[in-house]
Short mmCIF file of C-alpha atoms in Angstrom, two decimals:
data_model
loop_
_atom_site.label_atom_id
_atom_site.label_comp_id
_atom_site.label_asym_id
_atom_site.label_seq_id
_atom_site.Cartn_x
_atom_site.Cartn_y
_atom_site.Cartn_z
CA UNK A 1 -12.48 -17.72 -8.75
CA UNK A 2 -11.55 -18.61 -5.19
CA UNK A 3 -13.43 -21.22 -3.24
CA UNK A 4 -13.03 -23.18 -0.03
CA UNK A 5 -13.12 -26.97 0.28
CA UNK A 6 -16.93 -26.75 0.44
CA UNK A 7 -17.13 -24.83 -2.82
CA UNK A 8 -18.18 -21.61 -1.12
CA UNK A 9 -16.86 -18.16 -1.95
CA UNK A 10 -13.97 -17.15 0.30
CA UNK A 11 -13.68 -13.35 0.55
CA UNK A 12 -10.22 -13.39 2.19
CA UNK A 13 -8.80 -15.73 -0.43
CA UNK A 14 -10.32 -13.61 -3.20
CA UNK A 15 -8.91 -10.38 -1.73
CA UNK A 16 -5.46 -11.92 -1.25
CA UNK A 17 -5.45 -13.21 -4.83
CA UNK A 18 -6.53 -9.80 -6.17
CA UNK A 19 -3.81 -8.02 -4.17
CA UNK A 20 -1.14 -10.48 -5.36
CA UNK A 21 -2.09 -9.82 -8.98
CA UNK A 22 -2.43 -6.02 -8.74
CA UNK A 23 0.09 -4.79 -6.20
CA UNK A 24 3.77 -5.14 -5.36
CA UNK A 25 4.57 -5.63 -1.69
CA UNK A 26 7.29 -3.45 -0.15
CA UNK A 27 8.44 -4.05 3.41
CA UNK A 28 10.33 -1.26 5.13
CA UNK A 29 12.07 -0.92 8.45
CA UNK A 30 11.35 2.16 10.55
CA UNK A 31 13.34 3.40 13.54
CA UNK A 32 11.72 2.45 16.85
CA UNK A 33 8.94 4.84 17.76
CA UNK A 34 8.43 6.27 14.26
CA UNK A 35 5.75 3.74 13.31
CA UNK A 36 3.42 5.18 15.94
CA UNK A 37 4.14 8.72 14.74
CA UNK A 38 3.34 7.69 11.16
CA UNK A 39 0.17 5.98 12.32
CA UNK A 40 -0.95 9.13 14.18
CA UNK A 41 -0.10 11.36 11.21
CA UNK A 42 -2.08 9.11 8.87
CA UNK A 43 -5.08 9.02 11.22
CA UNK A 44 -5.02 12.81 11.56
CA UNK A 45 -5.45 13.05 7.77
CA UNK A 46 -8.01 10.26 7.57
CA UNK A 47 -5.56 7.97 5.75
CA UNK A 48 -4.18 4.51 6.29
CA UNK A 49 -0.45 4.28 6.94
CA UNK A 50 -0.13 2.66 3.52
CA UNK A 51 -1.84 5.64 1.85
CA UNK A 52 0.31 8.11 3.80
CA UNK A 53 3.56 6.38 2.81
CA UNK A 54 2.47 6.06 -0.83
CA UNK A 55 1.55 9.75 -0.93
CA UNK A 56 4.87 10.77 0.66
CA UNK A 57 6.94 8.68 -1.76
CA UNK A 58 5.00 9.83 -4.82
CA UNK A 59 5.38 13.47 -3.72
CA UNK A 60 9.13 12.98 -3.27
CA UNK A 61 9.43 11.41 -6.72
CA UNK A 62 7.37 14.20 -8.30
CA UNK A 63 9.50 16.96 -6.79
CA UNK A 64 12.99 15.41 -6.93
CA UNK A 65 12.78 12.85 -9.74
CA UNK A 66 10.13 14.09 -12.20
CA UNK A 67 11.47 11.79 -14.92
CA UNK A 68 10.36 8.82 -12.79
CA UNK A 69 6.84 10.13 -12.21
CA UNK A 70 4.18 7.65 -13.24
CA UNK A 71 2.05 8.69 -16.22
CA UNK A 72 -1.59 9.56 -15.52
CA UNK A 73 -3.93 6.75 -16.44
#
């Protein structure tokens, strides 16, 4: 478990370690101005930009590449 030099629990270190172990990081480049549009679209649906992009990609895979769809867990 994560700890600082003083032996105390470090929430940020713990969260970063969890994310490293459970998620892949994908960086994308967006044409100038589109980031703000995505941010507004996500906010309008009560989502983070990450959730909006994940949903959009998964929907695209489901409709155009069903053989790549992730199995339900």
